[in-house]
Short mmCIF file of N, CA and C in Angstrom, two decimals:
data_model
loop_
_atom_site.label_atom_id
_atom_site.label_comp_id
_atom_site.label_asym_id
_atom_site.label_seq_id
_atom_site.Cartn_x
_atom_site.Cartn_y
_atom_site.Cartn_z
N UNK A 148 50.27 6.13 9.05
CA UNK A 148 49.69 5.17 8.53
C UNK A 148 49.03 4.58 7.51
N UNK A 149 49.21 3.23 7.47
CA UNK A 149 49.15 2.16 6.80
C UNK A 149 47.83 2.27 5.83
N UNK A 150 47.68 1.99 4.27
CA UNK A 150 46.44 2.07 3.93
C UNK A 150 45.64 1.47 3.93
N UNK A 151 45.47 0.63 4.75
CA UNK A 151 44.64 -0.41 5.37
C UNK A 151 43.50 0.62 6.33
N UNK A 152 44.47 1.09 7.08
CA UNK A 152 43.79 1.91 8.19
C UNK A 152 43.67 3.31 7.36
N UNK A 153 43.98 3.85 6.57
CA UNK A 153 43.16 5.14 5.71
C UNK A 153 41.72 4.46 5.45
N UNK A 154 41.90 3.45 4.89
CA UNK A 154 40.71 2.64 3.71
C UNK A 154 39.00 2.43 5.05
N UNK A 155 39.93 1.97 6.27
CA UNK A 155 38.35 2.19 6.69
C UNK A 155 37.99 3.33 7.22
N UNK A 156 39.27 4.24 7.68
CA UNK A 156 38.63 5.30 7.52
C UNK A 156 38.12 6.27 6.68
N UNK A 157 38.12 5.97 5.25
CA UNK A 157 37.30 6.83 4.60
C UNK A 157 36.37 5.87 4.06
N UNK A 158 36.19 4.87 4.45
CA UNK A 158 34.57 4.07 4.76
C UNK A 158 33.38 4.16 5.77
N UNK A 159 34.34 4.73 6.95
CA UNK A 159 33.59 4.50 7.87
C UNK A 159 33.04 6.69 7.67
N UNK A 160 34.06 7.36 6.54
CA UNK A 160 33.24 9.24 7.02
C UNK A 160 32.46 8.87 5.82
N UNK A 161 32.47 8.24 4.86
CA UNK A 161 30.92 7.97 3.89
C UNK A 161 30.17 7.41 4.54
N UNK A 162 30.67 6.31 5.46
CA UNK A 162 29.35 5.81 6.17
C UNK A 162 28.18 7.15 6.94
N UNK A 163 29.38 7.74 7.60
CA UNK A 163 28.65 8.65 8.90
C UNK A 163 27.88 9.70 7.52
N UNK A 164 28.73 10.47 6.90
CA UNK A 164 27.22 11.18 5.71
C UNK A 164 26.88 11.08 5.39
N UNK A 165 27.00 9.90 5.22
CA UNK A 165 25.45 9.48 4.43
C UNK A 165 24.10 9.30 5.32
N UNK A 166 24.71 8.73 6.28
CA UNK A 166 23.15 8.71 7.62
C UNK A 166 23.14 10.00 7.89
N UNK A 167 24.04 11.19 7.77
CA UNK A 167 23.72 12.15 8.75
C UNK A 167 22.46 13.23 6.91
N UNK A 168 23.52 12.86 5.87
CA UNK A 168 22.49 13.28 4.85
C UNK A 168 21.49 13.14 4.45
N UNK A 169 20.91 11.58 5.08
CA UNK A 169 19.35 11.20 5.53
C UNK A 169 18.31 11.51 5.92
N UNK A 170 19.01 12.26 7.26
CA UNK A 170 18.11 12.65 8.21
C UNK A 170 17.94 14.35 7.74
N UNK A 171 19.19 14.68 6.91
CA UNK A 171 19.23 16.17 6.79
C UNK A 171 18.67 16.84 6.00
N UNK A 172 17.81 15.31 4.81
CA UNK A 172 16.68 15.73 3.87
C UNK A 172 15.57 15.64 4.55
N UNK A 173 14.70 15.56 5.80
CA UNK A 173 13.65 15.76 6.59
C UNK A 173 13.68 17.15 6.91
N UNK A 174 12.27 17.45 7.31
CA UNK A 174 12.33 18.75 7.54
C UNK A 174 11.20 18.59 8.70
N UNK A 175 11.01 19.37 9.40
CA UNK A 175 10.53 19.71 10.98
C UNK A 175 9.52 20.84 11.30
N UNK A 176 7.83 20.29 11.70
CA UNK A 176 7.42 21.34 12.13
C UNK A 176 6.74 21.60 13.02
N UNK A 177 7.08 22.19 13.58
CA UNK A 177 5.23 22.32 14.76
C UNK A 177 4.17 22.82 14.62
N UNK A 178 2.97 22.19 14.81
CA UNK A 178 1.83 22.80 14.55
C UNK A 178 0.49 22.35 15.68
N UNK A 179 -0.13 23.74 16.50
CA UNK A 179 -1.17 23.49 17.00
C UNK A 179 -1.47 22.75 16.64
N UNK A 180 -2.23 22.14 17.80
CA UNK A 180 -3.79 21.02 17.61
C UNK A 180 -5.20 21.80 16.62
N UNK A 181 -5.50 21.37 15.32
CA UNK A 181 -6.51 21.87 14.50
C UNK A 181 -6.20 23.37 14.32
N UNK A 182 -4.70 23.18 13.14
CA UNK A 182 -4.50 24.42 12.73
C UNK A 182 -3.57 23.97 11.45
N UNK A 183 -3.01 24.58 10.65
CA UNK A 183 -2.87 24.24 9.05
C UNK A 183 -1.21 24.73 9.21
N UNK A 184 -0.53 24.07 8.42
CA UNK A 184 0.28 24.82 7.51
C UNK A 184 1.19 24.20 6.16
N UNK A 185 1.30 25.28 5.78
CA UNK A 185 1.95 25.35 4.18
C UNK A 185 3.35 25.31 4.62
N UNK A 186 3.41 23.91 3.85
CA UNK A 186 4.96 23.71 3.88
C UNK A 186 5.74 23.64 2.05
N UNK A 187 5.09 24.04 1.02
CA UNK A 187 5.52 24.30 0.54
C UNK A 187 5.16 23.48 -0.94
N UNK A 188 5.55 23.57 -2.19
CA UNK A 188 5.11 23.07 -3.32
C UNK A 188 3.39 22.92 -3.46
N UNK A 189 2.37 23.48 -2.80
CA UNK A 189 0.95 23.43 -2.40
C UNK A 189 0.73 22.33 -1.40
N UNK A 190 1.78 22.18 -0.88
CA UNK A 190 1.75 20.83 -0.12
C UNK A 190 1.16 21.32 1.19
N UNK A 191 -0.10 20.99 2.08
CA UNK A 191 -0.53 21.53 3.36
C UNK A 191 -0.42 20.25 4.40
N UNK A 192 0.20 20.53 5.52
CA UNK A 192 -0.04 19.04 7.01
C UNK A 192 -1.64 20.06 7.48
N UNK A 193 -2.52 19.43 7.87
CA UNK A 193 -3.45 19.63 8.90
C UNK A 193 -3.48 18.79 10.20
N UNK A 194 -3.81 18.99 11.05
CA UNK A 194 -3.62 18.60 12.85
C UNK A 194 -5.08 18.97 13.05
N UNK A 195 -5.37 17.51 13.72
CA UNK A 195 -7.01 17.42 14.53
C UNK A 195 -7.19 16.68 15.48
N UNK A 196 -8.14 16.74 16.40
CA UNK A 196 -8.38 16.08 17.24
C UNK A 196 -9.61 15.40 17.70
N UNK A 197 -9.30 14.14 17.34
CA UNK A 197 -11.45 13.70 17.30
C UNK A 197 -11.30 13.11 18.83
N UNK A 198 -12.14 13.89 19.78
CA UNK A 198 -12.60 13.55 20.74
C UNK A 198 -13.16 12.43 20.92
N UNK A 199 -14.30 12.50 19.80
CA UNK A 199 -15.26 11.05 19.82
C UNK A 199 -15.50 10.26 18.70
N UNK A 200 -15.73 8.94 18.88
CA UNK A 200 -16.10 8.44 17.81
C UNK A 200 -16.73 8.80 16.64
N UNK A 201 -16.17 9.48 15.91
CA UNK A 201 -17.37 9.77 14.63
C UNK A 201 -16.83 8.87 13.35
N UNK A 202 -16.03 10.18 12.22
CA UNK A 202 -15.48 9.74 11.03
C UNK A 202 -14.47 8.92 11.41
N UNK A 203 -13.88 9.29 12.35
CA UNK A 203 -12.41 8.84 12.29
C UNK A 203 -12.69 8.50 13.94
N UNK A 204 -11.85 7.44 14.24
CA UNK A 204 -11.60 6.45 15.40
C UNK A 204 -11.32 7.73 16.39
N UNK A 205 -11.37 7.75 18.15
CA UNK A 205 -10.87 8.59 18.79
C UNK A 205 -9.16 9.06 18.74
N UNK A 206 -8.63 9.78 18.55
CA UNK A 206 -7.46 10.05 18.78
C UNK A 206 -6.78 11.09 18.01
N UNK A 207 -5.61 11.81 17.85
CA UNK A 207 -4.58 12.85 17.05
C UNK A 207 -4.06 12.48 15.66
N UNK A 208 -5.21 13.23 15.06
CA UNK A 208 -4.54 12.88 13.32
C UNK A 208 -3.77 13.56 12.54
N UNK A 209 -2.60 13.47 11.67
CA UNK A 209 -2.04 14.65 10.96
C UNK A 209 -2.02 14.25 9.18
N UNK A 210 -2.44 15.02 8.68
CA UNK A 210 -2.78 14.42 7.36
C UNK A 210 -2.46 15.70 6.16
N UNK A 211 -1.43 15.06 5.23
CA UNK A 211 -1.11 16.28 4.44
C UNK A 211 -1.64 15.56 2.79
N UNK A 212 -2.24 16.79 2.03
CA UNK A 212 -2.65 16.86 0.94
C UNK A 212 -2.13 17.66 0.20
N UNK A 213 -2.39 18.08 -1.42
CA UNK A 213 -2.54 19.27 -1.49
C UNK A 213 -3.45 19.74 -2.13
N UNK A 214 -2.91 21.97 -1.75
CA UNK A 214 -4.36 22.63 -1.43
C UNK A 214 -3.82 23.86 -2.75
N UNK A 215 -4.62 24.08 -3.32
CA UNK A 215 -4.60 25.05 -4.39
C UNK A 215 -5.77 25.97 -4.63
N UNK A 216 -5.58 26.97 -4.53
CA UNK A 216 -6.86 27.96 -4.46
C UNK A 216 -7.76 27.99 -6.05
N UNK A 217 -6.68 27.85 -7.01
CA UNK A 217 -7.41 28.02 -8.31
C UNK A 217 -8.06 26.73 -8.28
N UNK A 218 -7.24 25.61 -8.35
CA UNK A 218 -7.73 24.12 -8.70
C UNK A 218 -8.59 23.31 -7.41
N UNK A 219 -8.25 23.79 -6.32
CA UNK A 219 -9.19 23.32 -5.59
C UNK A 219 -8.05 22.10 -4.87
N UNK A 220 -8.65 21.29 -3.89
CA UNK A 220 -7.73 20.24 -3.35
C UNK A 220 -7.59 18.96 -3.45
N UNK A 221 -6.68 18.32 -3.52
CA UNK A 221 -6.22 16.85 -4.02
C UNK A 221 -5.80 16.12 -2.66
N UNK A 222 -6.80 14.68 -2.05
CA UNK A 222 -6.54 13.80 -1.29
C UNK A 222 -5.64 13.54 -0.89
N UNK A 223 -4.31 13.88 -2.39
CA UNK A 223 -3.48 13.13 -1.47
C UNK A 223 -2.15 14.38 -1.97
N UNK A 224 -0.97 14.18 -1.28
CA UNK A 224 0.00 15.14 -1.46
C UNK A 224 0.79 15.47 -2.82
N UNK A 225 1.22 16.20 -3.18
CA UNK A 225 2.00 16.21 -4.61
C UNK A 225 3.83 16.21 -4.25
N UNK A 226 4.32 16.54 -3.47
CA UNK A 226 5.85 16.49 -3.27
C UNK A 226 6.00 16.24 -1.99
N UNK A 227 5.20 16.32 -1.25
CA UNK A 227 6.05 16.06 0.29
C UNK A 227 5.26 14.78 0.98
N UNK A 228 5.81 13.75 1.72
CA UNK A 228 5.15 12.95 2.62
C UNK A 228 5.46 12.78 4.37
N UNK A 229 4.43 12.44 5.04
CA UNK A 229 4.71 12.61 6.34
C UNK A 229 5.09 11.28 6.69
N UNK A 230 6.51 11.62 7.39
CA UNK A 230 7.56 10.32 7.98
C UNK A 230 7.46 10.30 9.76
N UNK A 231 7.11 11.63 10.65
CA UNK A 231 6.85 10.82 11.97
C UNK A 231 5.66 12.17 12.17
N UNK A 232 5.37 11.60 13.36
CA UNK A 232 4.58 12.75 14.25
C UNK A 232 4.14 12.37 15.80
N UNK A 233 4.78 13.38 16.79
CA UNK A 233 4.79 13.32 18.05
C UNK A 233 4.27 14.14 18.77
N UNK A 234 3.15 14.03 19.18
CA UNK A 234 2.10 14.38 20.11
C UNK A 234 2.25 14.86 21.20
N UNK A 235 2.24 15.87 21.98
CA UNK A 235 2.48 16.59 23.00
C UNK A 235 1.09 16.79 23.53
N UNK A 236 0.87 16.12 25.21
CA UNK A 236 -0.79 15.77 26.01
C UNK A 236 0.06 16.65 26.76
N UNK A 237 -1.21 16.91 27.79
CA UNK A 237 -1.13 17.75 28.86
C UNK A 237 -2.23 17.52 29.40
N UNK A 238 -2.12 17.22 31.09
CA UNK A 238 -3.46 17.21 31.42
C UNK A 238 -3.96 18.32 32.42
N UNK A 239 -4.66 18.16 33.79
CA UNK A 239 -5.06 19.33 33.93
C UNK A 239 -4.23 19.77 35.18
N UNK A 240 -3.23 19.50 35.80
CA UNK A 240 -2.40 19.41 36.99
C UNK A 240 -1.00 20.05 35.98
N UNK A 241 -1.25 20.07 34.40
CA UNK A 241 -0.11 20.18 33.86
C UNK A 241 0.77 19.65 33.41
N UNK A 242 1.08 17.99 33.94
CA UNK A 242 1.78 17.35 33.51
C UNK A 242 1.77 17.18 31.92
N UNK A 243 3.15 16.53 31.04
CA UNK A 243 3.02 16.77 29.84
C UNK A 243 3.56 15.41 29.39
N UNK A 244 2.64 14.41 28.20
CA UNK A 244 3.75 13.69 28.38
C UNK A 244 3.18 13.41 26.48
N UNK A 245 4.42 12.83 25.77
CA UNK A 245 4.33 12.92 24.16
C UNK A 245 3.80 11.14 23.86
N UNK A 246 3.06 11.03 22.48
CA UNK A 246 2.74 9.69 21.80
C UNK A 246 4.01 9.75 20.53
N UNK A 247 4.52 9.00 19.97
CA UNK A 247 5.07 8.70 18.44
C UNK A 247 4.60 8.10 17.58
N UNK A 248 4.17 8.53 16.09
CA UNK A 248 3.70 8.07 15.36
C UNK A 248 4.82 7.85 14.40
N UNK A 249 5.25 6.41 13.38
CA UNK A 249 5.85 6.61 12.27
C UNK A 249 4.97 6.04 11.33
N UNK A 250 4.91 6.73 9.82
CA UNK A 250 4.29 6.04 8.85
C UNK A 250 5.39 4.71 8.11
N UNK A 251 5.00 3.80 8.45
CA UNK A 251 4.99 2.24 8.04
C UNK A 251 4.67 2.27 6.43
N UNK A 252 3.63 2.41 6.39
CA UNK A 252 2.74 2.03 4.76
C UNK A 252 2.27 3.55 3.82
N UNK A 253 2.20 3.23 3.08
CA UNK A 253 2.63 4.09 1.80
C UNK A 253 1.32 4.97 2.15
N UNK A 254 -0.19 4.63 2.73
CA UNK A 254 -1.30 5.27 2.99
C UNK A 254 -0.87 6.18 4.49
N UNK A 255 0.02 6.00 5.84
CA UNK A 255 1.29 6.25 6.82
C UNK A 255 1.40 7.34 5.91
N UNK A 256 1.98 6.99 4.87
CA UNK A 256 2.72 8.65 4.50
C UNK A 256 1.86 9.80 4.51
N UNK A 257 0.57 9.69 4.26
CA UNK A 257 -0.06 10.85 4.05
C UNK A 257 -1.23 11.08 5.13
N UNK A 258 -1.36 9.95 6.11
CA UNK A 258 -2.09 9.61 7.24
C UNK A 258 -1.89 9.08 8.20
N UNK A 259 -0.96 10.44 9.42
CA UNK A 259 -1.05 9.95 10.67
C UNK A 259 -1.80 9.58 11.91
N UNK A 260 -1.62 8.98 12.50
CA UNK A 260 -2.89 9.18 14.03
C UNK A 260 -2.40 8.10 15.37
N UNK A 261 -2.25 8.59 16.22
CA UNK A 261 -2.35 8.03 17.80
C UNK A 261 -3.74 8.07 18.68
N UNK A 262 -3.59 7.23 19.35
CA UNK A 262 -5.09 6.94 20.29
C UNK A 262 -4.97 8.00 21.46
N UNK A 263 -6.48 8.09 21.79
CA UNK A 263 -6.61 9.00 22.82
C UNK A 263 -5.95 8.75 23.83
N UNK A 264 -5.82 9.59 24.77
CA UNK A 264 -4.92 9.58 26.18
C UNK A 264 -5.94 9.50 26.78
N UNK A 265 -6.75 9.11 27.95
CA UNK A 265 -8.04 9.82 29.07
C UNK A 265 -7.40 10.56 30.19
N UNK A 266 -7.91 11.51 30.08
CA UNK A 266 -7.49 13.00 31.27
C UNK A 266 -6.39 13.80 30.38
N UNK A 267 -5.87 13.39 29.38
CA UNK A 267 -5.15 14.06 28.91
C UNK A 267 -5.88 14.65 27.56
N UNK A 268 -5.28 16.07 26.94
CA UNK A 268 -5.91 16.80 26.15
C UNK A 268 -4.12 17.14 25.00
N UNK A 269 -4.89 16.86 23.45
CA UNK A 269 -3.29 17.20 22.57
C UNK A 269 -3.41 18.58 22.02
N UNK A 270 -2.04 19.54 23.01
CA UNK A 270 -1.82 20.93 21.83
C UNK A 270 -1.29 20.80 20.94
N UNK A 271 -0.27 20.35 20.50
CA UNK A 271 0.41 20.38 19.88
C UNK A 271 1.24 19.21 19.33
N UNK A 272 1.60 19.35 17.85
CA UNK A 272 2.13 18.06 17.17
C UNK A 272 3.46 18.69 16.09
N UNK A 273 4.66 17.82 16.69
CA UNK A 273 5.75 17.79 16.08
C UNK A 273 5.67 16.93 14.61
N UNK A 274 6.02 17.60 13.31
CA UNK A 274 5.61 16.80 12.56
C UNK A 274 6.81 16.67 11.92
N UNK A 275 7.67 15.42 10.98
CA UNK A 275 9.08 15.14 9.79
C UNK A 275 7.83 14.90 9.28
N UNK A 276 8.52 15.60 8.05
CA UNK A 276 8.14 15.09 6.80
C UNK A 276 9.47 15.45 5.55
N UNK A 277 8.96 14.86 4.55
CA UNK A 277 10.42 14.38 3.28
C UNK A 277 9.77 14.31 1.96
N UNK A 278 10.82 15.11 1.41
CA UNK A 278 10.01 14.93 -0.20
C UNK A 278 9.50 13.39 -0.55
N UNK A 279 8.78 13.11 -1.77
CA UNK A 279 8.93 11.99 -1.43
C UNK A 279 9.94 11.54 -2.71
N UNK A 280 10.00 10.01 -2.66
CA UNK A 280 11.27 9.39 -3.05
C UNK A 280 10.25 9.09 -5.05
N UNK A 281 10.81 8.59 -5.72
CA UNK A 281 10.44 8.03 -7.15
C UNK A 281 9.48 7.39 -7.11
N UNK A 282 9.59 6.39 -6.42
CA UNK A 282 8.77 5.17 -5.99
C UNK A 282 7.69 5.75 -5.34
N UNK A 283 7.45 5.97 -4.24
CA UNK A 283 6.35 6.71 -4.15
C UNK A 283 5.55 7.56 -4.51
N UNK A 284 5.56 8.75 -4.82
CA UNK A 284 5.35 9.23 -6.15
C UNK A 284 4.83 8.73 -7.06
N UNK A 285 5.05 7.45 -7.99
CA UNK A 285 4.35 6.46 -8.48
C UNK A 285 3.63 6.08 -8.32
N UNK A 286 3.88 5.58 -6.95
CA UNK A 286 2.21 4.76 -6.30
C UNK A 286 0.98 6.01 -5.48
N UNK A 287 1.49 6.39 -4.99
CA UNK A 287 0.53 7.57 -4.40
C UNK A 287 -0.19 8.04 -5.97
N UNK A 288 0.34 8.92 -6.88
CA UNK A 288 -0.19 9.28 -7.64
C UNK A 288 -0.74 8.72 -8.93
N UNK A 289 -0.71 7.26 -8.52
CA UNK A 289 -1.58 5.94 -9.18
C UNK A 289 -3.28 6.48 -8.83
N UNK A 290 -3.94 6.56 -10.24
CA UNK A 290 -5.45 6.63 -10.10
C UNK A 290 -6.08 5.41 -9.36
N UNK A 291 -5.85 4.58 -9.36
CA UNK A 291 -6.64 3.42 -8.74
C UNK A 291 -5.63 2.95 -7.27
N UNK A 292 -4.65 3.76 -6.98
CA UNK A 292 -4.86 3.60 -5.02
C UNK A 292 -5.30 4.78 -4.73
#
């Protein structure tokens, strides 16, 4: 092989490894509707279903926040943020459909939601989360946010 082909293959290898590492840094967990899960560093993910208009609009929600038994709760996460949520819905006949929500804003990285689907009931959510970047932490931990 000549030097040019080796260089091209090396660049492709670095690109593939870089894309793979980006996905490997994210973790995924499945949570039944209405439950919570501690994911480490005292951060907790909570899922809930709002069937009627009330404090929140009708739909399915996943929220991440800091939970400490001694200090109490903080509405902001301290280590992790949400990236994506896939909600599984089931109807009376057993048909399953999914809806996905992705975090596009800083506030979306703390609370994700999908709309209510008539005739279907959500039963679980698959949630992808990852560690905060320095930029995200600087914004989220700002007291003016």
